[in-house]
Amino acid sequence: MRLAAFLLAALSWATTAVAQSDPSANARTAMDALEAASISLQQAEKSRDRVAALTETVQAYEAGLAAMREGLRRASIREASIRGVFDAESERLAQLLGVLQTMEAAPAPLLLLHPTGPMGTARSGMILSDVAPALQKEAQALKSALQEVAVLRALQESAVGVLEQGLSGVQDARTRLSQAVSDRTDLPRRFTADPDAMQGLINSAETLEAFASGLMSVQLDGVEEPITLPDFTSARGTLDMPVLGTILRQFDQADAAGIRRPGYVIATRPRAIVTTPWATTIRYLGPLLDYGNVVVLEPGEGYLLVLAGLDTLYGTLGDVLPKGAPVGLMGGTSPDSQAFLIGSREGGGADRSETLYMELRWNGEPVDPNAWFAAGKD
C-alpha cells in the first residue's frame, strides 16, 4: 500500500499546512489581491494625493503578481508530483482499478462462493474483510488526488485572465504614476545645490564611496523654510526595504569574483518600484560612474542612503519626501502573460533579472543595513 501511504501523507500535508503553503489557496489569494489592486487603481484617480495612491497601487500589483507567480509555481509542482506518482505506479493503479471494477460488477452471491466449499468461503470472506478497507482507503486517496489535479489545472487556466488584467493594470499604474510625479509641484524643498560644484564632484569621483563622502560637503543654499523630519534613529530595525526583491549578497559579503561591497545587492523583477523607507531629502539623483542611475537620500542628520541601478528616476534635488514615496523604477521589460506563466513553472528566481545596490552610510562610513531593515524581504 505504498501508493496509498504516499498520497495520504501528501494530502494530509496540503490540508494542514498554512494558507501560504497551500498552492490553491495561495493562488486564489493572489487573484483576489490583483482584483483589489484594480479597484485601487480606479480610486487612485480620485485621491487628493495621487502620487501616494498610485504608489500604493503599483506596490499592490507587484505583491499580487509575486504571490500569483508563487501560487502558480506551487500548483505546477504539486500537479507534477501527483502525476509523477501516477506514472511510477501506473501498473499497480491499473490492477487496483481492475479489482475495484470486478468487485463492483460481480454479483454478491458469486463473491461468496468458493470452490473448496464452506471452509474456503469462510476463509476468503475473512481475507476480503481485511483487504477491502485497505483497498477502499487507497481508492479514496486516488480519487482525492485526481480531484486535486483537476482543481489545480482549473485554477491555472482561470488564472490566465486575471493575470493578463494584472500585468496590464500594473503597467497602466506605472504610467499614471510617472505622470502624477511630473505634475507634482507641492513638495517642500530644503535646499538647492550649486550645479557647478555638483558637476565637479561627479567628474572627480572615482568611486561611490568618494562621491558619497564628498556629497556632504557640497555647498547648499536656497532654503525656503525650516523642515523637521522624524528622528531617523528611532526607525532602527523597523525599516521596510525600498523595493520588493531578494537579497543576493549581504553587507560585506564576497561575490563570485571575491569582490566585497559595503551594502546589499538586491535582485528585483523588471520595472519594480523603488520607494523611500523613511521621510527623507533627495541629496542627488542621476547617472554616476558605472552604477547607472543613482539616488542618494538623507533620512537623518549625518545619514545617507544610496540606491544605485535604477532606470527611471522621480523627483528633484532638494525635495523632501515622505516615507513610502516613489523615487524611481527598475529597468528591464515587463513580461507578457505567456512569459510570466513560463517563469512561474520554471521558478528559481530567474524572473528577478534586475539588481538594486543599497548602501547606508553614517558620518561618511558604511553601516550594515541588516541592523536597520526588517520588513519587505521576500
mmCIF file of C-alpha atoms in Angstrom:
data_model
loop_
_atom_site.group_PDB
_atom_site.id
_atom_site.type_symbol
_atom_site.label_atom_id
_atom_site.label_comp_id
_atom_site.label_asym_id
_atom_site.label_seq_id
_atom_site.Cartn_x
_atom_site.Cartn_y
_atom_site.Cartn_z
ATOM 1 C CA MET A 1 0.000 0.000 0.000
ATOM 2 C CA ARG A 2 2.914 2.346 -0.702
ATOM 3 C CA LEU A 3 0.813 4.462 -3.072
ATOM 4 C CA ALA A 4 -1.921 4.992 -0.518
ATOM 5 C CA ALA A 5 0.574 5.948 2.153
ATOM 6 C CA PHE A 6 2.251 8.469 -0.136
ATOM 7 C CA LEU A 7 -0.967 10.061 -1.329
ATOM 8 C CA LEU A 8 -2.484 10.193 2.141
ATOM 9 C CA ALA A 9 0.646 11.848 3.531
ATOM 10 C CA ALA A 10 0.696 14.401 0.722
ATOM 11 C CA LEU A 11 -2.991 15.196 1.086
ATOM 12 C CA SER A 12 -2.636 15.491 4.849
ATOM 13 C CA TRP A 13 0.190 17.991 4.355
ATOM 14 C CA ALA A 14 -1.893 20.011 1.901
ATOM 15 C CA THR A 15 -4.858 20.272 4.266
ATOM 16 C CA THR A 16 -2.935 21.048 7.441
ATOM 17 C CA ALA A 17 -0.309 23.469 6.072
ATOM 18 C CA VAL A 18 -0.755 27.206 6.439
ATOM 19 C CA ALA A 19 -2.517 29.066 3.657
ATOM 20 C CA GLN A 20 0.737 30.407 2.241
ATOM 21 C CA SER A 21 1.928 26.820 1.676
ATOM 22 C CA ASP A 22 -1.315 25.678 0.070
ATOM 23 C CA PRO A 23 -0.960 26.032 -3.727
ATOM 24 C CA SER A 24 -4.625 26.602 -4.475
ATOM 25 C CA ALA A 25 -5.211 28.951 -1.522
ATOM 26 C CA ASN A 26 -2.056 30.899 -2.356
ATOM 27 C CA ALA A 27 -3.056 31.368 -5.982
ATOM 28 C CA ARG A 28 -6.629 32.352 -5.103
ATOM 29 C CA THR A 29 -5.360 34.894 -2.576
ATOM 30 C CA ALA A 30 -3.107 36.340 -5.268
ATOM 31 C CA MET A 31 -6.016 36.603 -7.697
ATOM 32 C CA ASP A 32 -8.037 38.439 -5.034
ATOM 33 C CA ALA A 33 -5.083 40.779 -4.454
ATOM 34 C CA LEU A 34 -4.873 41.631 -8.150
ATOM 35 C CA GLU A 35 -8.585 42.330 -8.325
ATOM 36 C CA ALA A 36 -8.294 44.575 -5.248
ATOM 37 C CA ALA A 37 -5.377 46.402 -6.897
ATOM 38 C CA SER A 38 -7.549 47.005 -9.939
ATOM 39 C CA ILE A 39 -10.146 48.686 -7.727
ATOM 40 C CA SER A 40 -7.407 50.719 -6.028
ATOM 41 C CA LEU A 41 -6.252 51.993 -9.423
ATOM 42 C CA GLN A 42 -9.726 53.379 -10.118
ATOM 43 C CA GLN A 43 -9.884 55.033 -6.709
ATOM 44 C CA ALA A 44 -6.387 56.498 -7.046
ATOM 45 C CA GLU A 45 -7.625 58.843 -9.773
ATOM 46 C CA LYS A 46 -9.935 60.500 -7.248
ATOM 47 C CA SER A 47 -7.366 60.752 -4.449
ATOM 48 C CA ARG A 48 -6.043 64.183 -3.485
ATOM 49 C CA ASP A 49 -2.543 62.742 -3.248
ATOM 50 C CA ARG A 50 -2.481 60.784 -6.474
ATOM 51 C CA VAL A 51 1.232 60.037 -6.183
ATOM 52 C CA ALA A 52 0.801 58.252 -2.848
ATOM 53 C CA ALA A 53 -2.323 56.424 -4.017
ATOM 54 C CA LEU A 54 -0.720 55.295 -7.281
ATOM 55 C CA THR A 55 2.441 54.231 -5.455
ATOM 56 C CA GLU A 56 0.382 52.009 -3.173
ATOM 57 C CA THR A 57 -1.474 50.663 -6.191
ATOM 58 C CA VAL A 58 1.749 49.743 -8.002
ATOM 59 C CA GLN A 59 3.012 48.031 -4.842
ATOM 60 C CA ALA A 60 -0.282 46.155 -4.518
ATOM 61 C CA TYR A 61 0.000 44.935 -8.094
ATOM 62 C CA GLU A 62 3.619 43.889 -7.576
ATOM 63 C CA ALA A 63 2.751 41.975 -4.407
ATOM 64 C CA GLY A 64 -0.233 40.338 -6.113
ATOM 65 C CA LEU A 65 1.801 39.307 -9.151
ATOM 66 C CA ALA A 66 4.571 37.945 -6.922
ATOM 67 C CA ALA A 67 2.021 35.937 -4.943
ATOM 68 C CA MET A 68 0.399 34.663 -8.126
ATOM 69 C CA ARG A 69 3.753 33.601 -9.529
ATOM 70 C CA GLU A 70 4.495 31.679 -6.342
ATOM 71 C CA GLY A 71 0.988 30.224 -6.201
ATOM 72 C CA LEU A 72 1.130 29.019 -9.790
ATOM 73 C CA ARG A 73 4.625 27.646 -9.240
ATOM 74 C CA ARG A 74 3.439 25.653 -6.235
ATOM 75 C CA ALA A 75 0.374 24.459 -8.133
ATOM 76 C CA SER A 76 2.550 23.297 -11.037
ATOM 77 C CA ILE A 77 4.947 21.490 -8.697
ATOM 78 C CA ARG A 78 2.068 19.868 -6.827
ATOM 79 C CA GLU A 79 0.421 18.690 -10.038
ATOM 80 C CA ALA A 80 3.728 17.321 -11.349
ATOM 81 C CA SER A 81 4.383 15.430 -8.101
ATOM 82 C CA ILE A 82 0.959 13.772 -8.186
ATOM 83 C CA ARG A 83 1.322 12.874 -11.849
ATOM 84 C CA GLY A 84 4.791 11.525 -11.117
ATOM 85 C CA VAL A 85 3.291 9.106 -8.576
ATOM 86 C CA PHE A 86 0.664 8.067 -11.104
ATOM 87 C CA ASP A 87 3.320 7.399 -13.745
ATOM 88 C CA ALA A 88 5.555 5.453 -11.373
ATOM 89 C CA GLU A 89 2.664 3.355 -10.037
ATOM 90 C CA SER A 90 0.695 3.040 -13.261
ATOM 91 C CA GLU A 91 0.752 -0.780 -13.245
ATOM 92 C CA ARG A 92 -0.386 -1.039 -9.641
ATOM 93 C CA LEU A 93 -3.049 1.592 -10.272
ATOM 94 C CA ALA A 94 -4.359 -0.424 -13.209
ATOM 95 C CA GLN A 95 -4.530 -3.565 -11.010
ATOM 96 C CA LEU A 96 -6.278 -1.627 -8.261
ATOM 97 C CA LEU A 97 -8.843 -0.220 -10.664
ATOM 98 C CA GLY A 98 -9.359 -3.687 -12.142
ATOM 99 C CA VAL A 99 -10.014 -5.241 -8.729
ATOM 100 C CA LEU A 100 -12.398 -2.472 -7.750
ATOM 101 C CA GLN A 101 -14.293 -2.733 -11.039
ATOM 102 C CA THR A 102 -14.525 -6.541 -10.669
ATOM 103 C CA MET A 103 -15.840 -6.262 -7.130
ATOM 104 C CA GLU A 104 -18.356 -3.665 -8.237
ATOM 105 C CA ALA A 105 -19.530 -5.637 -11.307
ATOM 106 C CA ALA A 106 -19.688 -9.146 -9.784
ATOM 107 C CA PRO A 107 -22.993 -10.219 -8.165
ATOM 108 C CA ALA A 108 -22.780 -10.512 -4.405
ATOM 109 C CA PRO A 109 -23.726 -14.250 -4.228
ATOM 110 C CA LEU A 110 -20.892 -15.196 -6.621
ATOM 111 C CA LEU A 111 -18.363 -13.399 -4.465
ATOM 112 C CA LEU A 112 -19.451 -15.541 -1.513
ATOM 113 C CA LEU A 113 -18.917 -18.900 -3.308
ATOM 114 C CA HIS A 114 -15.595 -20.736 -3.114
ATOM 115 C CA PRO A 115 -14.538 -23.954 -4.992
ATOM 116 C CA THR A 116 -13.328 -25.667 -1.781
ATOM 117 C CA GLY A 117 -16.652 -25.375 -0.061
ATOM 118 C CA PRO A 118 -17.903 -23.631 3.069
ATOM 119 C CA MET A 119 -14.475 -23.566 4.783
ATOM 120 C CA GLY A 120 -12.865 -21.854 1.780
ATOM 121 C CA THR A 121 -15.757 -19.423 1.564
ATOM 122 C CA ALA A 122 -15.269 -18.511 5.236
ATOM 123 C CA ARG A 123 -11.530 -18.061 4.788
ATOM 124 C CA SER A 124 -11.966 -15.947 1.648
ATOM 125 C CA GLY A 125 -14.510 -13.846 3.492
ATOM 126 C CA MET A 126 -12.033 -13.206 6.307
ATOM 127 C CA ILE A 127 -9.321 -12.269 3.809
ATOM 128 C CA LEU A 128 -11.706 -9.991 1.924
ATOM 129 C CA SER A 129 -12.771 -8.294 5.154
ATOM 130 C CA ASP A 130 -9.110 -7.467 5.825
ATOM 131 C CA VAL A 131 -8.270 -6.359 2.286
ATOM 132 C CA ALA A 132 -11.399 -4.376 1.431
ATOM 133 C CA PRO A 133 -10.788 -1.447 3.858
ATOM 134 C CA ALA A 134 -7.228 -1.059 2.615
ATOM 135 C CA LEU A 135 -8.406 -1.134 -0.999
ATOM 136 C CA GLN A 136 -11.095 1.400 -0.226
ATOM 137 C CA LYS A 137 -8.595 3.632 1.554
ATOM 138 C CA GLU A 138 -6.225 3.504 -1.425
ATOM 139 C CA ALA A 139 -9.082 4.153 -3.829
ATOM 140 C CA GLN A 140 -10.204 7.164 -1.806
ATOM 141 C CA ALA A 141 -6.654 8.543 -1.823
ATOM 142 C CA LEU A 142 -6.533 8.056 -5.577
ATOM 143 C CA LYS A 143 -9.878 9.812 -6.029
ATOM 144 C CA SER A 144 -8.786 12.747 -3.841
ATOM 145 C CA ALA A 145 -5.516 13.093 -5.730
ATOM 146 C CA LEU A 146 -7.310 13.077 -9.093
ATOM 147 C CA GLN A 147 -9.722 15.718 -7.823
ATOM 148 C CA GLU A 148 -6.830 17.857 -6.620
ATOM 149 C CA VAL A 149 -5.161 17.617 -10.037
ATOM 150 C CA ALA A 150 -8.408 18.756 -11.652
ATOM 151 C CA VAL A 151 -8.683 21.697 -9.209
ATOM 152 C CA LEU A 152 -5.067 22.731 -9.782
ATOM 153 C CA ARG A 153 -5.433 22.554 -13.554
ATOM 154 C CA ALA A 154 -8.684 24.565 -13.490
ATOM 155 C CA LEU A 155 -7.036 27.080 -11.183
ATOM 156 C CA GLN A 156 -4.112 27.605 -13.548
ATOM 157 C CA GLU A 157 -6.445 28.019 -16.522
ATOM 158 C CA SER A 158 -8.687 30.516 -14.729
ATOM 159 C CA ALA A 159 -5.638 32.489 -13.562
ATOM 160 C CA VAL A 160 -4.683 33.453 -17.117
ATOM 161 C CA GLY A 161 -7.437 36.052 -17.483
ATOM 162 C CA VAL A 162 -6.735 37.627 -14.096
ATOM 163 C CA LEU A 163 -3.024 37.572 -14.858
ATOM 164 C CA GLU A 164 -3.438 39.457 -18.124
ATOM 165 C CA GLN A 165 -5.529 42.095 -16.358
ATOM 166 C CA GLY A 166 -2.920 42.338 -13.594
ATOM 167 C CA LEU A 167 0.007 42.811 -15.978
ATOM 168 C CA SER A 168 -1.932 45.422 -17.917
ATOM 169 C CA GLY A 169 -3.054 47.121 -14.704
ATOM 170 C CA VAL A 170 0.418 47.462 -13.202
ATOM 171 C CA GLN A 171 1.743 48.924 -16.444
ATOM 172 C CA ASP A 172 -1.118 51.416 -16.506
ATOM 173 C CA ALA A 173 -0.485 52.304 -12.850
ATOM 174 C CA ARG A 174 3.224 52.926 -13.513
ATOM 175 C CA THR A 175 2.411 55.185 -16.445
ATOM 176 C CA ARG A 176 -0.084 57.193 -14.407
ATOM 177 C CA LEU A 177 2.396 57.390 -11.528
ATOM 178 C CA SER A 178 5.077 58.843 -13.778
ATOM 179 C CA GLN A 179 2.638 61.479 -14.991
ATOM 180 C CA ALA A 180 1.459 62.293 -11.458
ATOM 181 C CA VAL A 181 5.049 62.731 -10.255
ATOM 182 C CA SER A 182 5.852 65.073 -13.146
ATOM 183 C CA ASP A 183 2.721 67.106 -12.393
ATOM 184 C CA ARG A 184 3.511 67.463 -8.686
ATOM 185 C CA THR A 185 4.543 70.932 -7.552
ATOM 186 C CA ASP A 186 3.558 70.860 -3.880
ATOM 187 C CA LEU A 187 6.611 69.142 -2.391
ATOM 188 C CA PRO A 188 8.602 71.136 0.170
ATOM 189 C CA ARG A 189 12.281 71.709 -0.578
ATOM 190 C CA ARG A 190 15.129 72.038 1.873
ATOM 191 C CA PHE A 191 17.794 73.396 -0.441
ATOM 192 C CA THR A 192 19.184 73.771 -3.922
ATOM 193 C CA ALA A 193 22.741 72.797 -4.753
ATOM 194 C CA ASP A 194 25.403 74.653 -6.662
ATOM 195 C CA PRO A 195 25.266 72.919 -10.073
ATOM 196 C CA ASP A 196 28.927 73.674 -10.820
ATOM 197 C CA ALA A 197 30.056 72.215 -7.509
ATOM 198 C CA MET A 198 27.880 69.161 -8.049
ATOM 199 C CA GLN A 199 29.210 68.568 -11.543
ATOM 200 C CA GLY A 200 32.756 68.979 -10.280
ATOM 201 C CA LEU A 201 32.105 66.344 -7.627
ATOM 202 C CA ILE A 202 30.667 63.952 -10.209
ATOM 203 C CA ASN A 203 33.639 64.421 -12.518
ATOM 204 C CA SER A 204 36.220 63.962 -9.750
ATOM 205 C CA ALA A 205 34.598 60.984 -8.017
ATOM 206 C CA GLU A 206 36.257 57.672 -8.876
ATOM 207 C CA THR A 207 34.226 55.525 -6.519
ATOM 208 C CA LEU A 208 30.764 55.566 -4.995
ATOM 209 C CA GLU A 209 32.350 55.968 -1.568
ATOM 210 C CA ALA A 210 34.284 59.049 -2.669
ATOM 211 C CA PHE A 211 31.164 60.580 -4.179
ATOM 212 C CA ALA A 212 29.054 59.932 -1.080
ATOM 213 C CA SER A 213 31.743 61.370 1.179
ATOM 214 C CA GLY A 214 32.160 64.476 -0.978
ATOM 215 C CA LEU A 215 28.425 64.998 -1.253
ATOM 216 C CA MET A 216 28.185 66.042 2.386
ATOM 217 C CA SER A 217 30.470 68.996 1.706
ATOM 218 C CA VAL A 218 28.724 70.323 -1.413
ATOM 219 C CA GLN A 219 27.531 73.912 -0.964
ATOM 220 C CA LEU A 220 23.802 74.152 -0.213
ATOM 221 C CA ASP A 221 21.664 77.255 -0.483
ATOM 222 C CA GLY A 222 18.175 78.427 -1.247
ATOM 223 C CA VAL A 223 16.456 77.021 1.845
ATOM 224 C CA GLU A 224 12.846 78.131 1.597
ATOM 225 C CA GLU A 225 11.535 77.112 5.003
ATOM 226 C CA PRO A 226 12.707 75.092 8.019
ATOM 227 C CA ILE A 227 11.570 71.474 7.756
ATOM 228 C CA THR A 228 11.777 68.970 10.589
ATOM 229 C CA LEU A 229 11.996 65.289 9.659
ATOM 230 C CA PRO A 230 11.133 62.400 12.014
ATOM 231 C CA ASP A 231 14.042 61.068 14.060
ATOM 232 C CA PHE A 232 15.735 58.512 11.827
ATOM 233 C CA THR A 233 17.485 56.721 14.694
ATOM 234 C CA SER A 234 14.091 55.717 16.086
ATOM 235 C CA ALA A 235 13.485 53.659 12.928
ATOM 236 C CA ARG A 236 16.437 51.350 13.550
ATOM 237 C CA GLY A 237 15.421 47.731 12.952
ATOM 238 C CA THR A 238 11.963 48.572 11.570
ATOM 239 C CA LEU A 239 12.542 49.981 8.069
ATOM 240 C CA ASP A 240 10.850 48.476 5.024
ATOM 241 C CA MET A 241 13.059 47.532 2.109
ATOM 242 C CA PRO A 242 12.940 50.131 -0.682
ATOM 243 C CA VAL A 243 11.981 47.515 -3.274
ATOM 244 C CA LEU A 244 10.285 44.123 -3.398
ATOM 245 C CA GLY A 245 13.080 41.669 -4.053
ATOM 246 C CA THR A 246 15.540 39.092 -2.766
ATOM 247 C CA ILE A 247 18.874 39.929 -1.159
ATOM 248 C CA LEU A 248 21.569 38.318 -3.273
ATOM 249 C CA ARG A 249 24.512 39.467 -1.176
ATOM 250 C CA GLN A 250 24.623 40.812 2.327
ATOM 251 C CA PHE A 251 26.779 43.585 3.729
ATOM 252 C CA ASP A 252 30.492 42.935 3.028
ATOM 253 C CA GLN A 253 29.721 39.523 1.506
ATOM 254 C CA ALA A 254 32.062 38.479 -1.309
ATOM 255 C CA ASP A 255 30.612 37.728 -4.740
ATOM 256 C CA ALA A 256 31.852 35.054 -7.172
ATOM 257 C CA ALA A 257 34.796 37.269 -8.124
ATOM 258 C CA GLY A 258 35.721 37.844 -4.483
ATOM 259 C CA ILE A 259 34.585 41.486 -4.527
ATOM 260 C CA ARG A 260 33.074 42.793 -1.293
ATOM 261 C CA ARG A 261 30.678 45.731 -1.140
ATOM 262 C CA PRO A 262 29.522 47.591 1.982
ATOM 263 C CA GLY A 263 25.837 47.211 1.183
ATOM 264 C CA TYR A 264 23.054 44.969 -0.104
ATOM 265 C CA VAL A 265 22.757 43.650 -3.654
ATOM 266 C CA ILE A 266 19.035 43.061 -4.194
ATOM 267 C CA ALA A 267 17.519 41.090 -7.073
ATOM 268 C CA THR A 268 14.237 42.576 -8.285
ATOM 269 C CA ARG A 269 11.761 41.968 -11.060
ATOM 270 C CA PRO A 270 11.737 44.272 -14.103
ATOM 271 C CA ARG A 271 10.088 47.676 -13.598
ATOM 272 C CA ALA A 272 9.807 47.203 -9.828
ATOM 273 C CA ILE A 273 9.027 50.410 -7.955
ATOM 274 C CA VAL A 274 11.651 51.835 -5.566
ATOM 275 C CA THR A 275 10.396 53.880 -2.610
ATOM 276 C CA THR A 276 11.774 55.767 0.378
ATOM 277 C CA PRO A 277 11.931 53.657 3.566
ATOM 278 C CA TRP A 278 11.794 56.830 5.701
ATOM 279 C CA ALA A 279 10.954 60.511 5.340
ATOM 280 C CA THR A 280 13.973 61.942 3.564
ATOM 281 C CA THR A 281 15.610 64.630 1.466
ATOM 282 C CA ILE A 282 16.943 63.949 -2.036
ATOM 283 C CA ARG A 283 20.657 64.803 -1.998
ATOM 284 C CA TYR A 284 21.418 63.545 -5.504
ATOM 285 C CA LEU A 285 19.758 61.745 -8.401
ATOM 286 C CA GLY A 286 21.213 60.986 -11.790
ATOM 287 C CA PRO A 287 23.801 58.797 -13.531
ATOM 288 C CA LEU A 288 27.043 58.079 -11.685
ATOM 289 C CA LEU A 289 30.120 56.151 -12.804
ATOM 290 C CA ASP A 290 29.106 52.637 -13.905
ATOM 291 C CA TYR A 291 26.258 52.303 -11.390
ATOM 292 C CA GLY A 292 23.566 53.516 -13.764
ATOM 293 C CA ASN A 293 21.101 55.939 -12.238
ATOM 294 C CA VAL A 294 21.762 56.651 -8.565
ATOM 295 C CA VAL A 295 19.593 58.209 -5.857
ATOM 296 C CA VAL A 296 21.199 59.487 -2.662
ATOM 297 C CA LEU A 297 18.789 60.208 0.185
ATOM 298 C CA GLU A 298 19.378 61.917 3.512
ATOM 299 C CA PRO A 299 16.931 60.404 6.023
ATOM 300 C CA GLY A 300 18.628 61.997 9.030
ATOM 301 C CA GLU A 301 21.476 64.236 10.079
ATOM 302 C CA GLY A 302 24.738 62.541 9.068
ATOM 303 C CA TYR A 303 22.997 59.608 7.324
ATOM 304 C CA LEU A 304 22.966 58.866 3.607
ATOM 305 C CA LEU A 305 21.054 56.086 1.865
ATOM 306 C CA VAL A 306 22.468 55.239 -1.564
ATOM 307 C CA LEU A 307 20.305 53.421 -4.127
ATOM 308 C CA ALA A 308 22.054 52.507 -7.375
ATOM 309 C CA GLY A 309 20.970 50.741 -10.551
ATOM 310 C CA LEU A 310 17.606 52.373 -11.249
ATOM 311 C CA ASP A 311 16.279 53.077 -14.729
ATOM 312 C CA THR A 312 13.590 55.749 -14.227
ATOM 313 C CA LEU A 313 14.058 58.488 -11.622
ATOM 314 C CA TYR A 314 11.403 60.544 -9.827
ATOM 315 C CA GLY A 315 11.931 63.813 -8.005
ATOM 316 C CA THR A 316 14.221 66.838 -7.903
ATOM 317 C CA LEU A 317 17.337 67.639 -5.915
ATOM 318 C CA GLY A 318 16.342 69.058 -2.510
ATOM 319 C CA ASP A 319 12.818 67.584 -2.467
ATOM 320 C CA VAL A 320 11.583 66.446 0.935
ATOM 321 C CA LEU A 321 9.743 63.149 0.516
ATOM 322 C CA PRO A 322 7.502 61.313 2.967
ATOM 323 C CA LYS A 323 8.012 57.678 3.888
ATOM 324 C CA GLY A 324 6.957 55.358 1.059
ATOM 325 C CA ALA A 325 7.332 57.967 -1.697
ATOM 326 C CA PRO A 326 8.478 56.709 -5.122
ATOM 327 C CA VAL A 327 11.993 57.622 -6.248
ATOM 328 C CA GLY A 328 12.115 55.521 -9.408
ATOM 329 C CA LEU A 329 11.611 52.263 -11.272
ATOM 330 C CA MET A 330 13.993 49.448 -12.033
ATOM 331 C CA GLY A 331 14.898 48.673 -15.630
ATOM 332 C CA GLY A 332 14.044 45.729 -17.834
ATOM 333 C CA THR A 333 10.934 44.757 -19.727
ATOM 334 C CA SER A 334 7.781 43.540 -18.023
ATOM 335 C CA PRO A 335 6.845 40.018 -19.162
ATOM 336 C CA ASP A 336 3.681 39.222 -21.083
ATOM 337 C CA SER A 337 1.288 36.599 -19.745
ATOM 338 C CA GLN A 338 2.976 33.738 -21.614
ATOM 339 C CA ALA A 339 6.446 34.621 -20.325
ATOM 340 C CA PHE A 340 5.005 35.092 -16.839
ATOM 341 C CA LEU A 341 3.474 31.604 -16.852
ATOM 342 C CA ILE A 342 6.677 30.033 -18.172
ATOM 343 C CA GLY A 343 8.665 31.785 -15.460
ATOM 344 C CA SER A 344 6.180 30.561 -12.848
ATOM 345 C CA ARG A 345 6.694 26.957 -13.906
ATOM 346 C CA GLU A 346 10.472 27.263 -14.042
ATOM 347 C CA GLY A 347 10.861 29.068 -10.711
ATOM 348 C CA GLY A 348 14.363 29.515 -9.306
ATOM 349 C CA GLY A 349 14.249 33.304 -9.254
ATOM 350 C CA ALA A 350 15.061 33.637 -12.960
ATOM 351 C CA ASP A 351 12.421 36.377 -13.231
ATOM 352 C CA ARG A 352 14.437 38.662 -10.918
ATOM 353 C CA SER A 353 16.663 39.967 -13.680
ATOM 354 C CA GLU A 354 17.387 43.449 -12.242
ATOM 355 C CA THR A 355 19.654 44.362 -9.340
ATOM 356 C CA LEU A 356 19.490 47.308 -6.960
ATOM 357 C CA TYR A 357 22.512 48.198 -4.852
ATOM 358 C CA MET A 358 21.697 49.740 -1.452
ATOM 359 C CA GLU A 359 24.216 51.269 0.911
ATOM 360 C CA LEU A 360 23.600 53.051 4.217
ATOM 361 C CA ARG A 361 26.276 55.461 5.494
ATOM 362 C CA TRP A 362 26.693 57.394 8.729
ATOM 363 C CA ASN A 363 29.219 60.204 9.055
ATOM 364 C CA GLY A 364 30.876 59.005 5.882
ATOM 365 C CA GLU A 365 31.258 55.366 6.968
ATOM 366 C CA PRO A 366 29.119 52.447 5.692
ATOM 367 C CA VAL A 367 26.977 50.597 8.231
ATOM 368 C CA ASP A 368 25.333 47.183 7.973
ATOM 369 C CA PRO A 369 21.758 47.667 6.688
ATOM 370 C CA ASN A 370 20.700 44.472 8.438
ATOM 371 C CA ALA A 371 20.547 46.376 11.724
ATOM 372 C CA TRP A 372 18.115 48.879 10.216
ATOM 373 C CA PHE A 373 15.894 46.991 7.762
ATOM 374 C CA ALA A 374 13.447 44.365 8.936
ATOM 375 C CA ALA A 375 10.406 44.185 6.677
ATOM 376 C CA GLY A 376 9.906 43.616 2.967
ATOM 377 C CA LYS A 377 12.497 40.888 2.395
ATOM 378 C CA ASP A 378 10.814 38.173 0.276
#
